[in-house]
Coordinates of C-alpha atoms and ligand atoms in Angstrom, one line a residue:
X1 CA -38.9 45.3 -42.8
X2 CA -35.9 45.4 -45.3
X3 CA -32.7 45.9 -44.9
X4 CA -31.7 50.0 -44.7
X5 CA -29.0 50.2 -48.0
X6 CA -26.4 50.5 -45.4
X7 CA -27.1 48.6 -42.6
X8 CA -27.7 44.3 -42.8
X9 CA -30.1 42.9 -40.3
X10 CA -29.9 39.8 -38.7
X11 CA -33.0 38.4 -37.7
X12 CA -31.8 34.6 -36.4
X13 CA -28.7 33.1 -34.0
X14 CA -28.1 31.5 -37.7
X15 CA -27.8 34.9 -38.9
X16 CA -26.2 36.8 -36.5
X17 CA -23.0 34.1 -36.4
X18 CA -22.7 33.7 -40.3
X19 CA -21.6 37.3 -40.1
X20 CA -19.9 37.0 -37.0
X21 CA -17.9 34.3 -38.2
X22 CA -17.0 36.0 -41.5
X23 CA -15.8 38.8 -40.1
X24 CA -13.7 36.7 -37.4
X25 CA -12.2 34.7 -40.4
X26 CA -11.4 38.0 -41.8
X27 CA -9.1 38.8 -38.4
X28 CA -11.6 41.3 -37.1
X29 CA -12.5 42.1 -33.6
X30 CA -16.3 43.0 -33.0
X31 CA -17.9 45.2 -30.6
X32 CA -21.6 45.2 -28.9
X33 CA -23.8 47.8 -27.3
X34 CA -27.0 45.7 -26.7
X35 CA -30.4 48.1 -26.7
X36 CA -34.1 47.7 -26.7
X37 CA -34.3 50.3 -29.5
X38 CA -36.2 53.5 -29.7
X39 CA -32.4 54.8 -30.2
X40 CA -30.9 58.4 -29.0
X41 CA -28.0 60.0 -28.8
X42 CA -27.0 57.8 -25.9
X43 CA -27.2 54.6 -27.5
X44 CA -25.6 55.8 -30.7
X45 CA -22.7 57.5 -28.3
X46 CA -22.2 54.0 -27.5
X47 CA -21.6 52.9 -30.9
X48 CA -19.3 55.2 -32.1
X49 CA -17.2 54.2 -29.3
X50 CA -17.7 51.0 -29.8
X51 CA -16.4 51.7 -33.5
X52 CA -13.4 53.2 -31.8
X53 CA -12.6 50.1 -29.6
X54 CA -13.1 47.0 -32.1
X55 CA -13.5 46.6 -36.1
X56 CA -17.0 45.7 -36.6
X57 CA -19.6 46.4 -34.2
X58 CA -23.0 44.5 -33.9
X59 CA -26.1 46.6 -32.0
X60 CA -28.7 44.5 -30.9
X61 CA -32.1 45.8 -31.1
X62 CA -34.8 43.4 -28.6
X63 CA -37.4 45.1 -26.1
X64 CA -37.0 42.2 -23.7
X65 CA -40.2 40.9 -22.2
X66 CA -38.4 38.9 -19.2
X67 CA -37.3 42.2 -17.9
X68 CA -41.0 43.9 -17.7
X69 CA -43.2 42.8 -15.3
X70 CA -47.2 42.4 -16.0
X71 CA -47.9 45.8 -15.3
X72 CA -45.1 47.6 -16.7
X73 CA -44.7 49.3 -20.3
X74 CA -43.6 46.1 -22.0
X75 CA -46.6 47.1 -24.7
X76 CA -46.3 50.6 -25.0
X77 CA -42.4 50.5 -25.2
X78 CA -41.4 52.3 -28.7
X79 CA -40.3 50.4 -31.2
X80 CA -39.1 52.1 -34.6
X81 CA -36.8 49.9 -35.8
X82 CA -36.9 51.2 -39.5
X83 CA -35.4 54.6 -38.3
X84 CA -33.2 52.8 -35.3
X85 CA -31.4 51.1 -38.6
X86 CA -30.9 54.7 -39.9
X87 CA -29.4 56.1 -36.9
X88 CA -27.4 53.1 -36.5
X89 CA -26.2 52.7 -39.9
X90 CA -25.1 56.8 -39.3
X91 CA -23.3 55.8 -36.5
X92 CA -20.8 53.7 -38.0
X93 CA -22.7 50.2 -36.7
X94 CA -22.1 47.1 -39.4
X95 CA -24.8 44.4 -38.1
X96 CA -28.1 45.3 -36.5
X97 CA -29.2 42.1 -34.4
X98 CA -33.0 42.2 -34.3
X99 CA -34.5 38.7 -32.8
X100 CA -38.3 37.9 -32.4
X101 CA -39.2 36.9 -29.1
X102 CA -40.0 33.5 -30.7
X103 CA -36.2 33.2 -31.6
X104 CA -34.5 34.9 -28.2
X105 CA -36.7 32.0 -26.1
X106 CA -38.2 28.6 -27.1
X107 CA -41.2 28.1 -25.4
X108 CA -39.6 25.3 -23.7
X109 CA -36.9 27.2 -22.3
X110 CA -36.3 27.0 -18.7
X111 CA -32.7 28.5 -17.3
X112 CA -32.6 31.2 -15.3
X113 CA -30.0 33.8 -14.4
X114 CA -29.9 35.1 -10.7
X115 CA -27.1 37.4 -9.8
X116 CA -27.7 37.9 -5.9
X117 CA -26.7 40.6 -3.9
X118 CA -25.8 43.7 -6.7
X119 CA -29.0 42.7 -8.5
X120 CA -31.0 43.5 -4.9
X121 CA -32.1 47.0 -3.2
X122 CA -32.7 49.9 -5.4
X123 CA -34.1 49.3 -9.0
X124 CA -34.2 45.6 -7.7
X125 CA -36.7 46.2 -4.7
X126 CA -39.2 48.3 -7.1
X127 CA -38.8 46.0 -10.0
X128 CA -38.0 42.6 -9.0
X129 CA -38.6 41.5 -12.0
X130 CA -35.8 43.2 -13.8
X131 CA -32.7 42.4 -13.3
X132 CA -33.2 38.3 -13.7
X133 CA -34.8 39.3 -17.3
X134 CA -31.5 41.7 -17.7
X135 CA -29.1 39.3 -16.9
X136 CA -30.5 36.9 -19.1
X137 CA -30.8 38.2 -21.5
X138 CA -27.6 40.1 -21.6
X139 CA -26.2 36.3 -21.3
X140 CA -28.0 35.1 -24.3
X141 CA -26.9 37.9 -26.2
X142 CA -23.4 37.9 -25.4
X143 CA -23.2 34.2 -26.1
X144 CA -25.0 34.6 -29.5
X145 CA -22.4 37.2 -30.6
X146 CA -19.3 36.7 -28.8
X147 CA -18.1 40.1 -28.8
X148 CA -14.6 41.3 -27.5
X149 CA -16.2 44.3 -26.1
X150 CA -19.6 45.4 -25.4
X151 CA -20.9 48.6 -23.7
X152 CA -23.5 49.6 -21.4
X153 CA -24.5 53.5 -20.4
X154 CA -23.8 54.2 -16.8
X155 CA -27.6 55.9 -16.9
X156 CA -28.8 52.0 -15.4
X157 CA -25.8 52.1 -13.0
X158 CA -27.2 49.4 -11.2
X159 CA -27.4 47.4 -14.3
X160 CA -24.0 47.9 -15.6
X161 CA -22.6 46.7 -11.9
X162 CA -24.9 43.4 -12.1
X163 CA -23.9 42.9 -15.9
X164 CA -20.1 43.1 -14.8
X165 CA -20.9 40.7 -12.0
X166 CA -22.5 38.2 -14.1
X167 CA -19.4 38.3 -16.4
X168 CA -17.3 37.8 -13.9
X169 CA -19.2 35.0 -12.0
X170 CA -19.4 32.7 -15.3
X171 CA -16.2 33.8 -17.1
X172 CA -17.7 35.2 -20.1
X173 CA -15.1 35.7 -22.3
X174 CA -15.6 40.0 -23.0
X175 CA -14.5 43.4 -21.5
X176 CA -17.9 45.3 -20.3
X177 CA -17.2 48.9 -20.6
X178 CA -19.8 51.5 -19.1
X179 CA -19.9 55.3 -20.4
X180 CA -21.1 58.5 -19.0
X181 CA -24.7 59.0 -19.1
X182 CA -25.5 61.4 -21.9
X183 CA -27.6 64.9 -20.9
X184 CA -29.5 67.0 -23.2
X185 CA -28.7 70.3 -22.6
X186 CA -30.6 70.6 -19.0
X187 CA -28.6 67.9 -17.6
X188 CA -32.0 65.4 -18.1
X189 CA -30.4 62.3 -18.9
X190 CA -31.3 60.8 -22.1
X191 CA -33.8 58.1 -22.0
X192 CA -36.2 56.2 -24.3
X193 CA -38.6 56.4 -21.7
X194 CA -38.6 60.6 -21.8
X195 CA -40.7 60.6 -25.2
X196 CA -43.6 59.9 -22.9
X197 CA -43.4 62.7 -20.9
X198 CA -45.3 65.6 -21.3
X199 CA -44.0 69.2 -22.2
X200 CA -45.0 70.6 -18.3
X201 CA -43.4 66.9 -16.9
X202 CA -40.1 67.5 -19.2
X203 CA -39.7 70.6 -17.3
X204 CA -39.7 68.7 -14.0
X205 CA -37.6 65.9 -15.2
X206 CA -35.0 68.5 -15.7
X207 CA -34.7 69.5 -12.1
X208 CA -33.6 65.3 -11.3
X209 CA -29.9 66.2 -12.0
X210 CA -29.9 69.2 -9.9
X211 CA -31.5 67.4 -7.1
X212 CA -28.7 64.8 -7.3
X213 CA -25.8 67.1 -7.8
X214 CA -26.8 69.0 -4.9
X215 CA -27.3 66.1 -2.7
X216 CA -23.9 64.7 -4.0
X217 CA -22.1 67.5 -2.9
X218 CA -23.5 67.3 0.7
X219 CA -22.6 64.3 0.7
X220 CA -18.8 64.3 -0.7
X221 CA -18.6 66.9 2.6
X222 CA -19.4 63.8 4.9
X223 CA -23.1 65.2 6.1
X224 CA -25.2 62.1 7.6
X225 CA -26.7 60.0 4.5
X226 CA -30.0 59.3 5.7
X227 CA -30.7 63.3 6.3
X228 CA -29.2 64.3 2.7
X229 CA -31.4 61.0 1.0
X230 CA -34.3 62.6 2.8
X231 CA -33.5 66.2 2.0
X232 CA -33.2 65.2 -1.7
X233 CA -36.7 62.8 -1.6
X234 CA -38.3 66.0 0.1
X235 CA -36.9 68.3 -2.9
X236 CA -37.8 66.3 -6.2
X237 CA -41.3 66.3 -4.5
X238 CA -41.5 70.0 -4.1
X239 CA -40.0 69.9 -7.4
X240 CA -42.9 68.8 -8.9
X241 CA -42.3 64.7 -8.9
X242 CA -45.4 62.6 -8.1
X243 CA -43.6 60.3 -6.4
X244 CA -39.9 59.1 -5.2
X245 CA -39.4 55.3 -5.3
X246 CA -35.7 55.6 -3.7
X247 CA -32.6 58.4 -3.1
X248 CA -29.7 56.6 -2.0
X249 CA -26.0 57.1 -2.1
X250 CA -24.0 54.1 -2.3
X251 CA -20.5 52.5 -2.7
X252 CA -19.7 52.4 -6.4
X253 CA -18.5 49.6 -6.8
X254 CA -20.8 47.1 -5.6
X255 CA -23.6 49.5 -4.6
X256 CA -23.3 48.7 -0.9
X257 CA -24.8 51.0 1.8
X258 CA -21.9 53.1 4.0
X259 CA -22.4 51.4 7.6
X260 CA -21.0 54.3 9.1
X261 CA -23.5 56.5 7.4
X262 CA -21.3 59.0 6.0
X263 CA -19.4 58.8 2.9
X264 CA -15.7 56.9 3.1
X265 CA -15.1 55.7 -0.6
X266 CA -15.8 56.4 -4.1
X267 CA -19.9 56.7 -4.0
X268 CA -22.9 57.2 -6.1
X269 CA -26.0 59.2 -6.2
X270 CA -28.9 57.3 -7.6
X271 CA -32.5 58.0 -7.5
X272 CA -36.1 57.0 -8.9
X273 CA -39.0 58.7 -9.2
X274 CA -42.4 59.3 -10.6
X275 CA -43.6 61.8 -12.8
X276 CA -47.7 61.1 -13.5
X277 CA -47.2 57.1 -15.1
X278 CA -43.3 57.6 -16.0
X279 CA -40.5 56.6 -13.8
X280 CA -37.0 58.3 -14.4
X281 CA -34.3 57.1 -12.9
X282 CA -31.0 58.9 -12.7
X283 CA -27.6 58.6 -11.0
X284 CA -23.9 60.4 -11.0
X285 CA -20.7 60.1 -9.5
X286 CA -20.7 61.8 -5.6
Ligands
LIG301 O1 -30.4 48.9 -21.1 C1 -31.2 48.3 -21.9 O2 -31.6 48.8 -22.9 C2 -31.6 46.8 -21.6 O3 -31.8 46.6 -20.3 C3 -30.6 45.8 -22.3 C4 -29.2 45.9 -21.6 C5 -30.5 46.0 -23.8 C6 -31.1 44.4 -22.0 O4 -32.4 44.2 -22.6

């Protein structure tokens, strides 16, 4: 594909730090919101920000195979990149980063990335898979463009604790910064994964929020957690949801359960569940 007018891609590590390293001579700073594509309003909410917060920001677009697993969507994910440039280029982005698989890993490469206990429970029990594939990636990527600041939506919660985690853990010199999930105008969070639902299961996916909020307020109150995580399963699947992987309301910070089973700290609301072959995943602040 060429290069949209506006926006330069970078298809190699080569690439990628030529620019990098131009712009760094010039005394810039350099922001990163990493994606898999199949942009919306979400990811691009992240780049304007990330415009707002550093001189010259690089998106990455690279559906991730080490974060699918066998029988996931890994084939079916969308991939549009000539209009993700577009949008991207619209939303004040200077470098789109788009590897091939071939480039992001030799077939001889070996390392892992494990993060332990923030990357277990939740998403990590359904799909252990993931978050190994996420942090390496992530890794890779931040090491390939050294950003001063890259951002993550808090709509994978869990992911945006384990990313800051891994950060941490091996001093990777960048500020993570997570923003507010972004709702079309039923509260469904936007996701890439919502152009496969259908128009009757897009009706459902907008009651998740509600759900949630509900079952957040209970729980701010200080009713019994595993009666409210039940109460909400029980009311997606009147709702219409196929099935519920998980409800749970955590500590959020770390995403640890509340031994005393009631609420004593900041906490989050995050959920999973099925609607015919999509999974949705949401979460807010209780
Ligand atoms: O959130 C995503 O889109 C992906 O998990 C990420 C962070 C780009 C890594 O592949």
């Amino acid at each position: 594909m060429p290069d949209t007018p506006d926006l330069p891609i970078a298809r190699t590590i080569a690439d990628l730090r030529q620019t990098v390293s131009g712009w760094r001579r010039q005394g810039f700073t350099v922001g990163f919101v990493p994606t898999m594509g199949a942009l919306h309003d979400g990811h691009l909410t992240l780049v304007r920000e990330a415009g707002q917060r550093a001189d010259r920001v690089v998106a990455s677009v690279f559906v991730n195979p080490t974060q699918f697993a066998a029988h996931e969507d890994l084939g079916a994910y969308p991939r549009q990149q000539a209009r993700d440039a577009e949008l991207l280029a619209g939303a004040g982005c200077a470098l789109m980063y788009a590897p091939s698989v071939e480039e992001m890993y030799p077939a001889d490469a070996t390392t892992t990335v494990s993060v332990g206990a923030p990357a277990e429970g939740l998403e990590g029990a359904f799909r252990p898979q993931m978050f190994g594939g996420v942090a390496l990636v992530v890794a890779k990527l931040l090491n390939q463009v050294q950003p001063d600041v890259a951002l993550f939506g808090e709509k994978d919660f869990q992911q945006l604790i384990v990313i800051r985690r891994m950060v941490r853990d091996l001093d990777i010199p960048v500020e993570i910064v997570g923003l507010p999930t972004i709702r079309d105008g039923h509260g469904l969070a936007l996701s890439s994964r919502n152009a496969y639902l259908s128009p009757d299961e897009l009706e459902v996916a907008r009651r998740l929020n509600g759900v949630l909020a509900q079952a957040g307020v209970r729980a701010a109150g200080g009713s019994p957690l595993p009666a409210i995580e039940d109460g909400a399963r029980e009311a997606l699947l009147r709702a219409g949801f196929s099935h519920v992987d998980y409800v749970a309301v955590r500590r959020a910070d770390d995403l640890a359960a509340f031994e005393g089973g009631t609420v004593d700290g900041p906490a989050r609301i995050l959920a999973a569940a099925w609607l015919g072959k999509t999974r949705l995943i949401d979460n807010m602040a209780v």
